[in-house]
Each structure stands twice: as structure tokens, then as C-alpha cells.
Amino acid sequence: MKYQWIIVFLLFPILSVQERAIAHGAKAEYQLTSAVEIKALYDSGFPMKKAQVTVYAPDNPTQPWKEGLTDEEGSFTFTPDVKKTGYWEVKVRQAGHGALISIPLESKNFLTGKSTALTPNKAELSPLQKGVMIASVIWGCIGTALFFQRSKAPRLSPELDREIVSPKS
């Protein structure tokens, strides 16, 4: 029994040191100029090469307006119809990973050639979500510790338990 605790205490620091998960997700960023440039990356920073891109116009969000593939750097550029203002939806997918971004477009952005910086599509956890996760882990550790600290005393027979709980009058 003591050897199991030694293994747990040796493995805990190794497993808790990792900063990032081994699995990865996808993220997409965009930049507005006279066109829209999409940059698709994995969370690790590597580009999503040859990923499928589907663009949906604001007036018809169910039918693809344009489809294509990203280049070797994970970039995809399209020039939207300036008459269609609103939120353009861009979906980037590759090998089960994907990102969906909404790009608010107004015709004045394209007429003036106004440029915006690359805007990341971040799905950060809120402080409440982080707090609930931390509390869950702590509660799980406490429950596990209490489980292993329970008494190993033999139980009384069921007949004696009934007599203790409900004495005869």
C-alpha cells in the first residue's frame, strides 16, 4: 500500500508540469484591407496548410458564397461583395479541427481601404469557469484522500446494526 503512494507522489509532479495539452485546436484571424485575409493556425502556431475554407454571405448564411483552400502559410484571401454588409461567416476545417469566425463588414471599410490588424478569434475561459474547474479538482482530491483515509474496522452484522438504530421498546 505504501508503494502505491510513492508512485502517486512521483507521477504527480511529472503530470502537473505540462503547460499545454498535447491535443490542439484551431484558431483563425482576419485582416481587412481592400479584401479579407484569413490566417488559419493550430493552437501550437503551425499553419493549417490546405485547409478547407467556406465563406457565407450575410444575406444567405446557409449556402456557401465561396469555397477554397488555404495556402502553405494557412492564408486565404477573398473579396466580398461590397453591397452585402453585415456579418460574414468563415469556416476553416482540416482533419477534424476547425475554426469559425464572424467578420463584421461595412461597405465603407472597402471604399476607404481602411486596414485593421489581425484579429484573433479567442475562446478564452471566463474567471468563473476557471474557478469552477479549480474547485472541482480540489474537491476531487479531498474526496479521494477521505476515501483512502476511511476506517478499515470490520462492520457489525446487519442484525446488530438494526438493533443499534432502532432499539426495542
mmCIF file of C-alpha atoms in Angstrom:
data_model
loop_
_atom_site.group_PDB
_atom_site.id
_atom_site.type_symbol
_atom_site.label_atom_id
_atom_site.label_comp_id
_atom_site.label_asym_id
_atom_site.label_seq_id
_atom_site.Cartn_x
_atom_site.Cartn_y
_atom_site.Cartn_z
ATOM 1 C CA MET A 1 0.000 0.000 0.000
ATOM 2 C CA LYS A 2 2.840 2.390 0.803
ATOM 3 C CA TYR A 3 4.416 1.751 -2.593
ATOM 4 C CA GLN A 4 1.256 2.952 -4.338
ATOM 5 C CA TRP A 5 1.529 6.318 -2.578
ATOM 6 C CA ILE A 6 5.180 6.613 -3.601
ATOM 7 C CA ILE A 7 4.208 6.042 -7.236
ATOM 8 C CA VAL A 8 1.443 8.653 -6.966
ATOM 9 C CA PHE A 9 3.795 11.222 -5.418
ATOM 10 C CA LEU A 10 6.421 10.547 -8.112
ATOM 11 C CA LEU A 11 3.963 10.802 -11.009
ATOM 12 C CA PHE A 12 2.067 13.855 -9.752
ATOM 13 C CA PRO A 13 4.882 16.392 -10.396
ATOM 14 C CA ILE A 14 5.543 14.936 -13.832
ATOM 15 C CA LEU A 15 1.902 15.087 -14.882
ATOM 16 C CA SER A 16 1.231 18.517 -13.404
ATOM 17 C CA VAL A 17 4.202 20.303 -15.009
ATOM 18 C CA GLN A 18 2.819 20.304 -18.566
ATOM 19 C CA GLU A 19 1.799 23.798 -19.599
ATOM 20 C CA ARG A 20 -0.288 22.945 -22.628
ATOM 21 C CA ALA A 21 -2.367 19.984 -23.555
ATOM 22 C CA ILE A 22 -0.939 17.577 -26.085
ATOM 23 C CA ALA A 23 -4.053 17.852 -28.237
ATOM 24 C CA HIS A 24 -4.506 21.055 -30.186
ATOM 25 C CA GLY A 25 -7.294 23.160 -31.558
ATOM 26 C CA ALA A 26 -7.560 25.649 -34.357
ATOM 27 C CA LYS A 27 -7.859 29.410 -34.431
ATOM 28 C CA ALA A 28 -8.451 31.895 -37.200
ATOM 29 C CA GLU A 29 -7.580 35.562 -37.523
ATOM 30 C CA TYR A 30 -8.574 38.088 -40.148
ATOM 31 C CA GLN A 31 -7.340 41.363 -41.574
ATOM 32 C CA LEU A 32 -9.428 43.853 -43.546
ATOM 33 C CA THR A 33 -7.941 45.783 -46.459
ATOM 34 C CA SER A 34 -9.499 46.017 -49.899
ATOM 35 C CA ALA A 35 -10.047 42.275 -49.357
ATOM 36 C CA VAL A 36 -10.347 39.983 -46.350
ATOM 37 C CA GLU A 37 -7.297 37.933 -45.447
ATOM 38 C CA ILE A 38 -7.874 34.899 -43.237
ATOM 39 C CA LYS A 39 -4.965 33.325 -41.359
ATOM 40 C CA ALA A 40 -5.719 29.828 -40.003
ATOM 41 C CA LEU A 41 -3.405 28.335 -37.381
ATOM 42 C CA TYR A 42 -3.357 25.471 -34.939
ATOM 43 C CA ASP A 43 -3.073 26.472 -31.288
ATOM 44 C CA SER A 44 0.562 25.397 -31.475
ATOM 45 C CA GLY A 45 1.188 28.178 -34.023
ATOM 46 C CA PHE A 46 1.652 25.924 -37.050
ATOM 47 C CA PRO A 47 -0.362 26.960 -40.128
ATOM 48 C CA MET A 48 -3.334 24.929 -41.289
ATOM 49 C CA LYS A 49 -1.955 24.025 -44.732
ATOM 50 C CA LYS A 50 -4.507 23.210 -47.437
ATOM 51 C CA ALA A 51 -7.443 23.529 -45.033
ATOM 52 C CA GLN A 52 -10.972 23.780 -46.436
ATOM 53 C CA VAL A 53 -12.427 27.284 -46.242
ATOM 54 C CA THR A 54 -16.112 28.060 -46.617
ATOM 55 C CA VAL A 55 -17.363 31.663 -46.711
ATOM 56 C CA TYR A 56 -21.017 32.516 -46.026
ATOM 57 C CA ALA A 57 -22.526 35.870 -47.020
ATOM 58 C CA PRO A 58 -24.680 37.849 -44.550
ATOM 59 C CA ASP A 59 -27.809 37.558 -46.703
ATOM 60 C CA ASN A 60 -27.661 33.732 -47.025
ATOM 61 C CA PRO A 61 -25.886 32.041 -44.088
ATOM 62 C CA THR A 62 -26.901 28.508 -45.165
ATOM 63 C CA GLN A 63 -25.449 28.432 -48.680
ATOM 64 C CA PRO A 64 -21.674 28.848 -49.216
ATOM 65 C CA TRP A 65 -20.793 32.074 -51.008
ATOM 66 C CA LYS A 66 -17.238 30.936 -51.752
ATOM 67 C CA GLU A 67 -15.149 27.829 -51.071
ATOM 68 C CA GLY A 68 -11.435 27.223 -51.334
ATOM 69 C CA LEU A 69 -8.241 26.026 -49.652
ATOM 70 C CA THR A 70 -5.642 27.825 -47.573
ATOM 71 C CA ASP A 71 -2.094 28.100 -48.916
ATOM 72 C CA GLU A 72 1.066 26.683 -47.321
ATOM 73 C CA GLU A 73 1.081 29.500 -44.721
ATOM 74 C CA GLY A 74 -2.563 28.911 -43.766
ATOM 75 C CA SER A 75 -3.744 32.082 -45.551
ATOM 76 C CA PHE A 76 -6.890 32.558 -47.607
ATOM 77 C CA THR A 77 -7.989 35.828 -49.219
ATOM 78 C CA PHE A 78 -11.372 36.748 -50.635
ATOM 79 C CA THR A 79 -13.007 39.951 -51.824
ATOM 80 C CA PRO A 80 -16.574 40.164 -50.553
ATOM 81 C CA ASP A 81 -19.408 41.853 -52.388
ATOM 82 C CA VAL A 82 -19.460 45.442 -51.034
ATOM 83 C CA LYS A 83 -23.249 45.553 -51.438
ATOM 84 C CA LYS A 84 -23.641 42.784 -48.839
ATOM 85 C CA THR A 85 -22.930 44.327 -45.460
ATOM 86 C CA GLY A 86 -23.237 42.526 -42.162
ATOM 87 C CA TYR A 87 -21.531 39.543 -40.569
ATOM 88 C CA TRP A 88 -19.667 37.256 -42.958
ATOM 89 C CA GLU A 89 -19.105 33.781 -41.521
ATOM 90 C CA VAL A 90 -15.883 31.967 -42.415
ATOM 91 C CA LYS A 91 -15.404 28.307 -41.539
ATOM 92 C CA VAL A 92 -11.929 26.721 -41.737
ATOM 93 C CA ARG A 93 -11.623 22.935 -41.315
ATOM 94 C CA GLN A 94 -8.852 20.375 -41.583
ATOM 95 C CA ALA A 95 -8.554 16.827 -40.224
ATOM 96 C CA GLY A 96 -11.261 17.210 -37.597
ATOM 97 C CA HIS A 97 -10.036 20.616 -36.405
ATOM 98 C CA GLY A 98 -11.858 23.782 -37.257
ATOM 99 C CA ALA A 99 -12.493 27.413 -36.536
ATOM 100 C CA LEU A 100 -15.488 29.617 -37.231
ATOM 101 C CA ILE A 101 -15.202 33.385 -37.255
ATOM 102 C CA SER A 102 -17.697 36.169 -37.854
ATOM 103 C CA ILE A 103 -16.372 39.195 -39.688
ATOM 104 C CA PRO A 104 -18.426 42.405 -39.442
ATOM 105 C CA LEU A 105 -18.170 44.200 -42.776
ATOM 106 C CA GLU A 106 -19.404 47.617 -43.759
ATOM 107 C CA SER A 107 -19.014 48.954 -47.278
ATOM 108 C CA LYS A 108 -17.028 51.968 -46.015
ATOM 109 C CA ASN A 109 -14.202 49.634 -44.906
ATOM 110 C CA PHE A 110 -13.593 48.665 -48.514
ATOM 111 C CA LEU A 111 -14.187 52.039 -50.110
ATOM 112 C CA THR A 112 -11.566 53.736 -47.957
ATOM 113 C CA GLY A 113 -9.143 50.818 -47.941
ATOM 114 C CA LYS A 114 -9.108 51.018 -44.149
ATOM 115 C CA SER A 115 -6.965 48.247 -42.697
ATOM 116 C CA THR A 116 -7.355 46.508 -39.386
ATOM 117 C CA ALA A 117 -4.806 44.434 -37.548
ATOM 118 C CA LEU A 118 -5.099 40.682 -37.440
ATOM 119 C CA THR A 119 -7.922 39.985 -35.045
ATOM 120 C CA PRO A 120 -7.691 36.691 -33.200
ATOM 121 C CA ASN A 121 -10.782 34.644 -32.547
ATOM 122 C CA LYS A 122 -10.095 33.723 -28.917
ATOM 123 C CA ALA A 123 -12.261 31.368 -26.936
ATOM 124 C CA GLU A 124 -10.776 32.050 -23.511
ATOM 125 C CA LEU A 125 -12.273 30.633 -20.344
ATOM 126 C CA SER A 126 -14.029 33.097 -18.077
ATOM 127 C CA PRO A 127 -12.827 33.549 -14.481
ATOM 128 C CA LEU A 128 -15.986 31.782 -13.276
ATOM 129 C CA GLN A 129 -15.233 28.745 -15.457
ATOM 130 C CA LYS A 130 -11.641 28.643 -14.223
ATOM 131 C CA GLY A 131 -12.809 28.889 -10.615
ATOM 132 C CA VAL A 132 -15.302 26.048 -11.049
ATOM 133 C CA MET A 133 -12.612 23.849 -12.604
ATOM 134 C CA ILE A 134 -10.143 24.574 -9.800
ATOM 135 C CA ALA A 135 -12.803 23.931 -7.146
ATOM 136 C CA SER A 136 -13.757 20.648 -8.846
ATOM 137 C CA VAL A 137 -10.172 19.424 -8.850
ATOM 138 C CA ILE A 138 -9.690 20.379 -5.193
ATOM 139 C CA TRP A 139 -12.985 18.727 -4.228
ATOM 140 C CA GLY A 140 -11.969 15.577 -6.129
ATOM 141 C CA CYS A 141 -8.601 15.468 -4.338
ATOM 142 C CA ILE A 142 -10.277 15.898 -0.943
ATOM 143 C CA GLY A 143 -12.800 13.171 -1.739
ATOM 144 C CA THR A 144 -10.066 10.801 -2.866
ATOM 145 C CA ALA A 145 -7.995 11.489 0.250
ATOM 146 C CA LEU A 146 -11.011 10.915 2.510
ATOM 147 C CA PHE A 147 -11.819 7.686 0.683
ATOM 148 C CA PHE A 148 -8.353 6.284 1.348
ATOM 149 C CA GLN A 149 -8.330 7.548 4.950
ATOM 150 C CA ARG A 150 -11.550 5.777 5.895
ATOM 151 C CA SER A 151 -11.513 3.301 8.733
ATOM 152 C CA LYS A 152 -10.779 -0.313 7.922
ATOM 153 C CA ALA A 153 -12.641 -1.531 11.048
ATOM 154 C CA PRO A 154 -14.849 -4.567 10.452
ATOM 155 C CA ARG A 155 -18.533 -3.820 10.107
ATOM 156 C CA LEU A 156 -21.065 -5.132 12.539
ATOM 157 C CA SER A 157 -23.571 -7.684 11.355
ATOM 158 C CA PRO A 158 -26.803 -6.316 9.834
ATOM 159 C CA GLU A 159 -28.805 -7.641 12.810
ATOM 160 C CA LEU A 160 -26.696 -5.648 15.270
ATOM 161 C CA ASP A 161 -26.923 -2.534 13.071
ATOM 162 C CA ARG A 162 -30.727 -2.724 13.216
ATOM 163 C CA GLU A 163 -30.704 -3.117 16.984
ATOM 164 C CA ILE A 164 -28.438 -0.099 17.433
ATOM 165 C CA VAL A 165 -30.503 2.088 15.109
ATOM 166 C CA SER A 166 -33.938 1.088 16.429
ATOM 167 C CA PRO A 167 -33.845 -0.262 19.997
ATOM 168 C CA LYS A 168 -36.726 -2.447 21.101
ATOM 169 C CA SER A 169 -39.232 -0.813 23.403
#
